[in-house]
Tab-separated table of C-alpha atoms and ligand atoms in Angstrom:
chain	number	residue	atom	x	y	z
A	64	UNK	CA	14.844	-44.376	-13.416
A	65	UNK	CA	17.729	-44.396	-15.801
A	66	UNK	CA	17.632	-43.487	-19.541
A	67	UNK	CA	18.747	-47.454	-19.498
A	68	UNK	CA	15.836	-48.621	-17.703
A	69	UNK	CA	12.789	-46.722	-19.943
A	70	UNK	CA	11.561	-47.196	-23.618
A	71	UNK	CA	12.716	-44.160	-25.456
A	72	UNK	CA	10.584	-42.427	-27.850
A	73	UNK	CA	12.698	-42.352	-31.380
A	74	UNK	CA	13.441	-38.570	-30.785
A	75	UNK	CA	14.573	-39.086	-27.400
A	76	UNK	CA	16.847	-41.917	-28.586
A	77	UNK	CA	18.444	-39.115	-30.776
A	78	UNK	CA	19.385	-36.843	-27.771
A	79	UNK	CA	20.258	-39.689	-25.501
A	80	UNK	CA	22.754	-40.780	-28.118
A	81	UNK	CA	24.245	-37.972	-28.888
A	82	UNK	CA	24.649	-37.169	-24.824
A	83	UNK	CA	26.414	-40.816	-24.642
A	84	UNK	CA	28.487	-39.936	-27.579
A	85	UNK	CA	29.701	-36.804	-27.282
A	86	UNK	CA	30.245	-37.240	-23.297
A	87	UNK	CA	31.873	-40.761	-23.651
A	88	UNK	CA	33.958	-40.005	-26.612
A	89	UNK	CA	35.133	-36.569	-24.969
A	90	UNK	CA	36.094	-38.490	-21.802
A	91	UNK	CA	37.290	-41.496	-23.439
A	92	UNK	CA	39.959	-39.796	-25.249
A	93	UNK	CA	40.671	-36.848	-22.523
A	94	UNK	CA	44.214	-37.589	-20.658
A	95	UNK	CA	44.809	-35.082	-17.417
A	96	UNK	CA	48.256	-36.266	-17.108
A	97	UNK	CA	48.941	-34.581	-20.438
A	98	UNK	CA	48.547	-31.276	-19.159
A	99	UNK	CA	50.440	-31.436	-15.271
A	100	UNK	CA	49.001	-28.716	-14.130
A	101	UNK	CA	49.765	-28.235	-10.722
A	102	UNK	CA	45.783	-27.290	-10.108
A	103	UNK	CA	44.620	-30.187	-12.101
A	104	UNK	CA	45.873	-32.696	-8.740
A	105	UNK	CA	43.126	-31.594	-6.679
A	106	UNK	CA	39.741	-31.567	-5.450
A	107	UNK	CA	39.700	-28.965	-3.410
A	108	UNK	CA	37.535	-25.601	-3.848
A	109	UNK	CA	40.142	-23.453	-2.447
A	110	UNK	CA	42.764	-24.009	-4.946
A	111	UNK	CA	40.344	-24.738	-7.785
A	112	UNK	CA	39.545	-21.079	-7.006
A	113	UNK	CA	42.510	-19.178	-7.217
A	114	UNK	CA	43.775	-21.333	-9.775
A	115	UNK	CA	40.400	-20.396	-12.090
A	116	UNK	CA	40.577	-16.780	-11.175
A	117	UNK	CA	44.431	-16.476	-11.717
A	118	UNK	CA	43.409	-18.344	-15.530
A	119	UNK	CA	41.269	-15.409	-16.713
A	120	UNK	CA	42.637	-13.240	-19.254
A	121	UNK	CA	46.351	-15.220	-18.414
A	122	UNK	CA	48.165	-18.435	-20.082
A	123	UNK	CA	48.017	-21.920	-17.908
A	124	UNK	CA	52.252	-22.041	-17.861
A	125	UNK	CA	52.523	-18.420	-17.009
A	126	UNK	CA	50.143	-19.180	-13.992
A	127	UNK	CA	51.711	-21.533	-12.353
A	128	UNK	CA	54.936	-20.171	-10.406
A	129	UNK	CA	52.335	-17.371	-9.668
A	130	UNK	CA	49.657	-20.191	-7.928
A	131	UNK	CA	52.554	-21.913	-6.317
A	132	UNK	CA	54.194	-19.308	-4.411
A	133	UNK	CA	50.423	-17.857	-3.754
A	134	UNK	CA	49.520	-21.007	-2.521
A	135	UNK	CA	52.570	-21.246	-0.303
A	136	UNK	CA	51.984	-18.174	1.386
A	137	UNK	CA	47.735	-18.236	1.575
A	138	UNK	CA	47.485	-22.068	1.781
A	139	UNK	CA	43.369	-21.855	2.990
A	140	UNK	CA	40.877	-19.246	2.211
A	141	UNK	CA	41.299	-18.963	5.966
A	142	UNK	CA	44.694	-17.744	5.928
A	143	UNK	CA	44.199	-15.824	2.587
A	144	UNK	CA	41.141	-13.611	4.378
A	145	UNK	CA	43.882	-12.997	7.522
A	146	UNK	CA	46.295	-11.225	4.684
A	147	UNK	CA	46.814	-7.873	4.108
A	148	UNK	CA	45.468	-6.416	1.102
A	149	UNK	CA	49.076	-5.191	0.337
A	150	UNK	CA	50.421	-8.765	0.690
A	151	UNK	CA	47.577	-10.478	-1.572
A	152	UNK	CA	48.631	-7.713	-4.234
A	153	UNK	CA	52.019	-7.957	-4.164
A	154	UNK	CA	51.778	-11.833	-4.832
A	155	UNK	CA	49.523	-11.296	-8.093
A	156	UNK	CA	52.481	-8.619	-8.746
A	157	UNK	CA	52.815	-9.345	-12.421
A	158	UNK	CA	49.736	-11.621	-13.395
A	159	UNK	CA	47.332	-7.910	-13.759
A	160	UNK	CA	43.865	-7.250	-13.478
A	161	UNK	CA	44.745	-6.343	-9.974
A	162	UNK	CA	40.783	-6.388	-9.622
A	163	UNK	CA	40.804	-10.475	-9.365
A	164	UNK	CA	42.910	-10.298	-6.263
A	165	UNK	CA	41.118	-7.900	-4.426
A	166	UNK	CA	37.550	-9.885	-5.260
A	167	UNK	CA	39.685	-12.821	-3.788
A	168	UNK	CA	40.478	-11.405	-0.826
A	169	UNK	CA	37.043	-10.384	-0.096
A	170	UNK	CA	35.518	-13.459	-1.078
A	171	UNK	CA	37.784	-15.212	0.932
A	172	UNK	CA	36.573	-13.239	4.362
A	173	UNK	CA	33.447	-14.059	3.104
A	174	UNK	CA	33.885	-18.037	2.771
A	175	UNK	CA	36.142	-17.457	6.598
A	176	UNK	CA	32.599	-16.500	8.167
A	177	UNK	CA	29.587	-17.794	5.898
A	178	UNK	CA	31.845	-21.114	4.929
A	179	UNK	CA	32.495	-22.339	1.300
A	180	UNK	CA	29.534	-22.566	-1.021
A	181	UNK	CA	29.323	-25.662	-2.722
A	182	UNK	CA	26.577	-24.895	-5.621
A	183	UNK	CA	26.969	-23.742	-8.469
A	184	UNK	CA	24.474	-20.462	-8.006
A	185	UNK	CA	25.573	-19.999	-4.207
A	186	UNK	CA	29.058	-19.942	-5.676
A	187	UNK	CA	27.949	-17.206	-8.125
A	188	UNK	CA	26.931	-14.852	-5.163
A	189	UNK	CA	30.759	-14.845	-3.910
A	190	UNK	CA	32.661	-11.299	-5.710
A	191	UNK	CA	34.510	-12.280	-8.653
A	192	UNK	CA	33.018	-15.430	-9.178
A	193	UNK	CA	31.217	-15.293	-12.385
A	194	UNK	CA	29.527	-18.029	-14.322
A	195	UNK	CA	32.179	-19.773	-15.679
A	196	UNK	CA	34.522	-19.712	-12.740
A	197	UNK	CA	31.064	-20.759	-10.379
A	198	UNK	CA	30.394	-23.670	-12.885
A	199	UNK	CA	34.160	-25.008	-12.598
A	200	UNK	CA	34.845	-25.074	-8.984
A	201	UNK	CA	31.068	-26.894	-8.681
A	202	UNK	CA	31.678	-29.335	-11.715
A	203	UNK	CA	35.671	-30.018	-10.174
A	204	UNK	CA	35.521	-29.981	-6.675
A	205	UNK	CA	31.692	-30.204	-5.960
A	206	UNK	CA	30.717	-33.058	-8.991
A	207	UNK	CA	27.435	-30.897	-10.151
A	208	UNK	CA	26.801	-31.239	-13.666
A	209	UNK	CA	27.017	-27.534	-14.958
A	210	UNK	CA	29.137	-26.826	-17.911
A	211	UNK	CA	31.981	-23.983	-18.005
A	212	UNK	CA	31.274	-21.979	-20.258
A	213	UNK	CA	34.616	-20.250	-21.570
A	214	UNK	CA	36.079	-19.293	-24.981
A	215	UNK	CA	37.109	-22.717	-25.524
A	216	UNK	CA	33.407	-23.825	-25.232
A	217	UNK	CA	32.246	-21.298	-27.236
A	218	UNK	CA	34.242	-22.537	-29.980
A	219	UNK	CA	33.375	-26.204	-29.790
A	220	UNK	CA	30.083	-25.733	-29.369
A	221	UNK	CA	29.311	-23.343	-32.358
A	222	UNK	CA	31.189	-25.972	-34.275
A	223	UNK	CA	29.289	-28.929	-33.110
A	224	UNK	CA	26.331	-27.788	-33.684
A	225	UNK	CA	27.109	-25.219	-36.454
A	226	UNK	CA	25.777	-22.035	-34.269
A	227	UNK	CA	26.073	-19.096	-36.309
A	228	UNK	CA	25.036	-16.390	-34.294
A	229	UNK	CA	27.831	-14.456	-32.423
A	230	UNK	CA	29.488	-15.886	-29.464
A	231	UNK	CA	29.886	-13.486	-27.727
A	232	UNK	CA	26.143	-12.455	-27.371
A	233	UNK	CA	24.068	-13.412	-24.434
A	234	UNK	CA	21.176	-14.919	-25.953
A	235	UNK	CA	23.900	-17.208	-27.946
A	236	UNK	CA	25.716	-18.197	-24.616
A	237	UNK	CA	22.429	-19.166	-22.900
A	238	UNK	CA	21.850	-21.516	-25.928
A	239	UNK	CA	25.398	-23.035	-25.450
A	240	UNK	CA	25.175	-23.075	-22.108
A	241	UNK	CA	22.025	-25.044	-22.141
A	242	UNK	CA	23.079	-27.465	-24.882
A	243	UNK	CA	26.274	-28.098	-22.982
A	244	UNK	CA	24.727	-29.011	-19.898
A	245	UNK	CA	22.553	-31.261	-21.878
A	246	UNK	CA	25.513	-33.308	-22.973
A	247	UNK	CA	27.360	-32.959	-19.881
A	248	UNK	CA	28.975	-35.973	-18.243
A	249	UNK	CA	26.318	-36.584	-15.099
A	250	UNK	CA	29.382	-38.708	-13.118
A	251	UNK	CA	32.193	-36.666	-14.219
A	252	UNK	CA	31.379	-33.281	-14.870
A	253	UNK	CA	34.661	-31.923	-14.223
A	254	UNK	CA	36.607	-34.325	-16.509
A	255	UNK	CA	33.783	-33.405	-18.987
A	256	UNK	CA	34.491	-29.382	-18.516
A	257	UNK	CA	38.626	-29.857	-18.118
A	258	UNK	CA	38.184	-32.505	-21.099
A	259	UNK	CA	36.381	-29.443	-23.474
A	260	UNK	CA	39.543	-27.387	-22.392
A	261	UNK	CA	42.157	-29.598	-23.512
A	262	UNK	CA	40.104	-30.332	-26.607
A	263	UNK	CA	39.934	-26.326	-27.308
A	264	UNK	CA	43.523	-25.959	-26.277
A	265	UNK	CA	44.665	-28.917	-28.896
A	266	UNK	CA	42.402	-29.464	-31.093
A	267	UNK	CA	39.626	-27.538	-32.065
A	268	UNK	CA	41.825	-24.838	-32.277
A	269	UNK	CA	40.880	-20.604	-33.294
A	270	UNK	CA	42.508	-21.452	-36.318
A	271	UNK	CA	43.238	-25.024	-38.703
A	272	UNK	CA	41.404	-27.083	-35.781
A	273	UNK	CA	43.169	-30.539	-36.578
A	274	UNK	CA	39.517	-32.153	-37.003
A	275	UNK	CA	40.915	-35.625	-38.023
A	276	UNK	CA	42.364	-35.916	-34.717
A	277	UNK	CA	38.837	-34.843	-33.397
A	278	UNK	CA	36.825	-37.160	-30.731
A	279	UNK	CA	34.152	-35.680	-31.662
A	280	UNK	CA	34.071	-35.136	-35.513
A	281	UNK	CA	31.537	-37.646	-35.999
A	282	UNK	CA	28.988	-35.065	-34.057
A	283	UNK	CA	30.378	-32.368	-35.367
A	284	UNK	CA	28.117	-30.267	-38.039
A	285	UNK	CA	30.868	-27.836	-38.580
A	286	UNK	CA	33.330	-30.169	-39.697
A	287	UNK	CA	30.637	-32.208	-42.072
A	288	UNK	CA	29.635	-29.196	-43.764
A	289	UNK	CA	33.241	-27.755	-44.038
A	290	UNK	CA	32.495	-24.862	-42.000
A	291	UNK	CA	34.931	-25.452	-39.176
A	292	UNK	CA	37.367	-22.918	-39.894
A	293	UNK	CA	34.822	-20.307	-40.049
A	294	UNK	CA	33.251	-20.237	-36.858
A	295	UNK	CA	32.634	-18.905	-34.371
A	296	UNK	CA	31.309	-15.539	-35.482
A	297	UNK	CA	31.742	-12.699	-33.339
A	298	UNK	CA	30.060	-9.313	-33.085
A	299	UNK	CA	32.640	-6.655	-34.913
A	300	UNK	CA	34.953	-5.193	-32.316
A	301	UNK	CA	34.984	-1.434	-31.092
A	302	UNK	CA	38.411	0.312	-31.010
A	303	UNK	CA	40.321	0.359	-28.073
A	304	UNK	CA	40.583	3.717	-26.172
A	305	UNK	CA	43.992	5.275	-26.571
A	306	UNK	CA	45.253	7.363	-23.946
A	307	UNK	CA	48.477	9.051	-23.727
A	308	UNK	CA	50.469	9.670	-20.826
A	309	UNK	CA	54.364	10.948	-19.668
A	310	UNK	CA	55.413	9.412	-16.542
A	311	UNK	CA	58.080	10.819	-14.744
A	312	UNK	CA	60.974	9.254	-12.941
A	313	UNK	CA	61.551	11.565	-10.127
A	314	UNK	CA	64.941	10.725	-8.750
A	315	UNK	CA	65.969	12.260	-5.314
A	316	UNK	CA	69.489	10.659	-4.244
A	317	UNK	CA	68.258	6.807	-6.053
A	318	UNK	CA	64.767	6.959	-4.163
A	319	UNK	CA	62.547	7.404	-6.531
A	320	UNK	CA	58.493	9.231	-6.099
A	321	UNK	CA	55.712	6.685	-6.129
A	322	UNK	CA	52.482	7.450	-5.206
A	323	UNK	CA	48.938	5.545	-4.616
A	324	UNK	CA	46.404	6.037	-7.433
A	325	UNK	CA	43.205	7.135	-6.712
A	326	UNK	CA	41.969	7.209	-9.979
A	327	UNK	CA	41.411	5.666	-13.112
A	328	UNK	CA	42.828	2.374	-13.607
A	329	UNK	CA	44.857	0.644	-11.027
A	330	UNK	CA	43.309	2.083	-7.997
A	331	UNK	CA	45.226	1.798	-4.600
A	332	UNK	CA	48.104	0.036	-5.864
A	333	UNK	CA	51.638	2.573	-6.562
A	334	UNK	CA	53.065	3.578	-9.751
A	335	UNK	CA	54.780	6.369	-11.070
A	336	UNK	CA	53.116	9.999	-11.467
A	337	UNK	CA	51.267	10.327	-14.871
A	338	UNK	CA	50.352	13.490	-16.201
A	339	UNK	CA	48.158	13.351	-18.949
A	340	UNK	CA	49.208	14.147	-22.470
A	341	UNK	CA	53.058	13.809	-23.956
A	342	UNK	CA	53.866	16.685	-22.631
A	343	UNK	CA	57.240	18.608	-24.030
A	344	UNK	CA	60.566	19.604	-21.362
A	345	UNK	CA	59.233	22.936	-20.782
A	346	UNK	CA	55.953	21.776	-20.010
A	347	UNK	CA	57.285	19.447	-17.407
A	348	UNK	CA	59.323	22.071	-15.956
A	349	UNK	CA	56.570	24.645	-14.772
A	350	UNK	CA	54.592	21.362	-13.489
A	351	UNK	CA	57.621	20.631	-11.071
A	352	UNK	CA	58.450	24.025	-10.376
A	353	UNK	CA	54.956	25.100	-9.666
A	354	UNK	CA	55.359	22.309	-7.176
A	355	UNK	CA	58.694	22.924	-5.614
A	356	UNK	CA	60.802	20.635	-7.203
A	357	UNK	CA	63.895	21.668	-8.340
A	358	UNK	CA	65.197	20.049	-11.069
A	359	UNK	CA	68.926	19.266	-11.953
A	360	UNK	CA	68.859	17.099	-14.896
A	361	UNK	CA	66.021	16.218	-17.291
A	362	UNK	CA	66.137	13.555	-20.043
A	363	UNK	CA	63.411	11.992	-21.950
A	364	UNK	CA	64.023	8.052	-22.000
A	365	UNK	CA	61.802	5.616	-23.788
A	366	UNK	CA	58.301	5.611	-24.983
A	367	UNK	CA	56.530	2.567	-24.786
A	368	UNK	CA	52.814	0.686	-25.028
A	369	UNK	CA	50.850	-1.282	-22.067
A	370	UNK	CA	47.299	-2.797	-23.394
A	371	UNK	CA	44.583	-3.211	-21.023
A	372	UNK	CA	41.654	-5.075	-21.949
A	373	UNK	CA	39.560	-1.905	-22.977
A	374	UNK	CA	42.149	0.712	-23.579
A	375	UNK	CA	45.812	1.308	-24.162
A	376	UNK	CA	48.385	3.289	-22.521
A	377	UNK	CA	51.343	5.118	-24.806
A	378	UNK	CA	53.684	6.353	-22.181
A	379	UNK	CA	56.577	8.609	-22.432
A	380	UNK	CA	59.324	8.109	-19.961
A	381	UNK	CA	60.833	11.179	-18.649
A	382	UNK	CA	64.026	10.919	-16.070
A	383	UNK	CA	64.182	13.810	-13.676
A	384	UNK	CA	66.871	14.398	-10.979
A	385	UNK	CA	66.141	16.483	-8.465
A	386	UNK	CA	68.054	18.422	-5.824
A	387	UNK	CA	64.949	19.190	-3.285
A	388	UNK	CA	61.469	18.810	-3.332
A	389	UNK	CA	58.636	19.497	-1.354
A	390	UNK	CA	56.246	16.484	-1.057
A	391	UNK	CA	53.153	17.123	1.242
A	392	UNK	CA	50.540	14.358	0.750
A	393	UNK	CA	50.307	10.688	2.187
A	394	UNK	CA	49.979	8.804	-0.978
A	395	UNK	CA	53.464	9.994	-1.942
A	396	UNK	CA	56.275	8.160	-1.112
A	397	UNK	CA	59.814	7.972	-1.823
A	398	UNK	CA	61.295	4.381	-2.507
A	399	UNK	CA	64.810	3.191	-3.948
A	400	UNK	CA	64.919	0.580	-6.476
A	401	UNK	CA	65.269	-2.373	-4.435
A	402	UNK	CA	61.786	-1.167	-2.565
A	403	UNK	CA	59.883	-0.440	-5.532
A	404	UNK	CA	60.610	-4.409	-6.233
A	405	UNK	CA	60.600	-5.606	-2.613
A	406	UNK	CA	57.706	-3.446	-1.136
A	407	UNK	CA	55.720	-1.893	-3.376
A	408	UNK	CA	53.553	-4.328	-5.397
A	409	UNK	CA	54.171	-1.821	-8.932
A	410	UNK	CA	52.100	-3.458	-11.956
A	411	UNK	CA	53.097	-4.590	-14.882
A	412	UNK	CA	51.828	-1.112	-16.687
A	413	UNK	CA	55.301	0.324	-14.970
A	414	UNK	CA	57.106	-2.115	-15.540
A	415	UNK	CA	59.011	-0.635	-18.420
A	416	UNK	CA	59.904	2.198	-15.918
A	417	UNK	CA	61.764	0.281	-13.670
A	418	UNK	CA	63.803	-1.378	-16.610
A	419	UNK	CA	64.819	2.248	-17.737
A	420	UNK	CA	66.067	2.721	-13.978
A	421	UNK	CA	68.152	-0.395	-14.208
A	422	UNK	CA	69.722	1.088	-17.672
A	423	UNK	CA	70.465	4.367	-15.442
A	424	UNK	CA	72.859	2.241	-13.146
B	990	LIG	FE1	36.306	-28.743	-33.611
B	990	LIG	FE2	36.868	-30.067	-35.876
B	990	LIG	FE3	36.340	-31.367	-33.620
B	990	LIG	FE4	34.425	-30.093	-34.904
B	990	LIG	S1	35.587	-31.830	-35.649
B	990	LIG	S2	34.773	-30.058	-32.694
B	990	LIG	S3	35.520	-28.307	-35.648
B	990	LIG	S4	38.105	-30.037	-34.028
């Protein structure tokens, strides 16, 4: 029976009407073709995927070359769960949190043998596939109505209904999440959840949220009681970790010494050697020579920053040419400039290291 076809108690009548209106008026005024997104064109769970895990932590327009040529080269889950884990990595070279690709590929030899999962909580069991990610590919390409619950969300809904408990706590994201789903669009939920995104990314805004523009003002608690620019609250942040590092450029005849991590962050993709601390030229010295490197010029180049989510990297660059060395172990490797590009998927944390061996030439 439809909420149509039944007599309503007067409370009911409430809820119903504030479904209808915040689910119509959200889908009334929502536009896709103001955001052509190349993601946004398609049904289909595959690229709804990678285009949702490529999203987190990274800017819609910054994705998209990155989607297209992924999608060019892994154009199934299929042929993404054939790849090489080197290949998959050196196509995310750039977008970071290396950690999403390699969930992808496993996930994706997964969905090759079990098939794609097309519910919201079988989607869940899949690595890397969290709640919101689970709730979009299920809403988009699947049509079940389960709201996505991302920042954007967060912020709407602790405005809408004048939430003041932190965000980011998971008693206060059950609440949203459940309150969401509620109003949720039962014949478009993915318009509904791309609709919320657009309205996040336009209008209700972190900061000066342009309510007059607002569908949904007349709903909205936050805006009625003048509140709107202060929420959502969040729990007080803890400092970032700050680790300091030199990295040295070891330059044998233009190839340069990369090597494998094995620990810490970045694991299993290359980068320059790290030793821990800003160490001084002396100090470096007795590390190499200890080693068997010997050394013909040394020059200290350019210090520079790379933020993770959790910590931050200072990094002093150090330039060393060499005129021998003695280099044993398998995760070394010797590479020249255009390899370290071509080959070697190097993240974005050395990235300023390969712009100081451009200035050498
Ligand atoms: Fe956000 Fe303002 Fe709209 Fe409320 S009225 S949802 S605060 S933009």
């Amino acid at each position: 029976m439809s909420y149509k076809q039944r007599q309503l108690p007067v409370f009911e009548l409430f809820c119903y009407n504030r479904f209808m209106c915040i689910s119509n008026k959200i889908l009334a005024w929502y536009r896709p073709e103001d955001r052509d997104l190349p993601w946004r064109r398609t049904e289909d769970a595959y690229h709804i995927w990678v285009s949702e895990i490529m999203l987190q932590q990274t800017q819609a327009q910054t994705v998209i070359p990155y989607y297209e040529r992924f999608m060019a080269k892994f154009p199934t889950a299929e042929a993404l769960a054939d790849a090489d884990e080197e290949d998959v990595l050196k196509m995310w070279q750039g977008l970071g949190y290396y950690r999403r690709a390699r969930h992808l590929l496993e996930a994706a030899r997964i969905v090759k043998d079990e098939g794609m999962p097309s519910d919201f909580k079988t989607l869940k069991q899949l690595p890397g596939i969290g709640d919101y990610t689970a709730a979009a590919i299920a809403s988009i390409a699947f049509h079940e109505p389960v709201a996505a619950i991302d920042g954007n969300l967060l912020r709407i809904y602790s405005r809408l209904y004048c939430i003041t408990e932190p965000v980011d706590r998971s008693k206060t994201k059950r609440r949203i999440f459940e309150r969401a789903n509620d109003d949720i669009s039962r014949t478009r939920p993915g318009d509904f959840n791309q609709a919320m995104m657009d309205l996040g990314n336009k209008i209700c805004t972190p900061t000066r949220p342009l309510c007059l523009l607002c569908p949904l003002r007349e709903e909205c608690r936050a805006f009625k009681e003048g509140v709107a620019d202060e929420l959502p609250h969040k729990t007080p942040k803890k400092k970032q970790a700050r680790e300091n590092y030199t990295l040295l450029l070891l330059d044998l005849d233009g190839d340069y010494l990369v090597e494998k991590r094995t620990e810490g962050l970045l694991q299993a993709m290359w980068g320059f050697p790290l030793l821990s601390g800003h160490l001084k030229k002396e100090d470096i010295q007795k590390y190499l020579s200890e080693r068997d490197f010997m050394i013909e010029d040394m020059r200290e180049m350019r210090d520079y920053r790379h933020v993770f989510s959790h910590k931050i990297w200072n990094v002093s660059v150090v330039y060393v040419k060499l005129k021998t060395m003695v280099c044993a172990e398998d995760r070394y490797t010797w590479a020249n400039r255009a390899a370290l590009e071509d080959v070697y998927a190097i993240p974005s944390a050395f990235q300023p290291a390969l712009e100081v061996i451009d200035a050498l030439d």
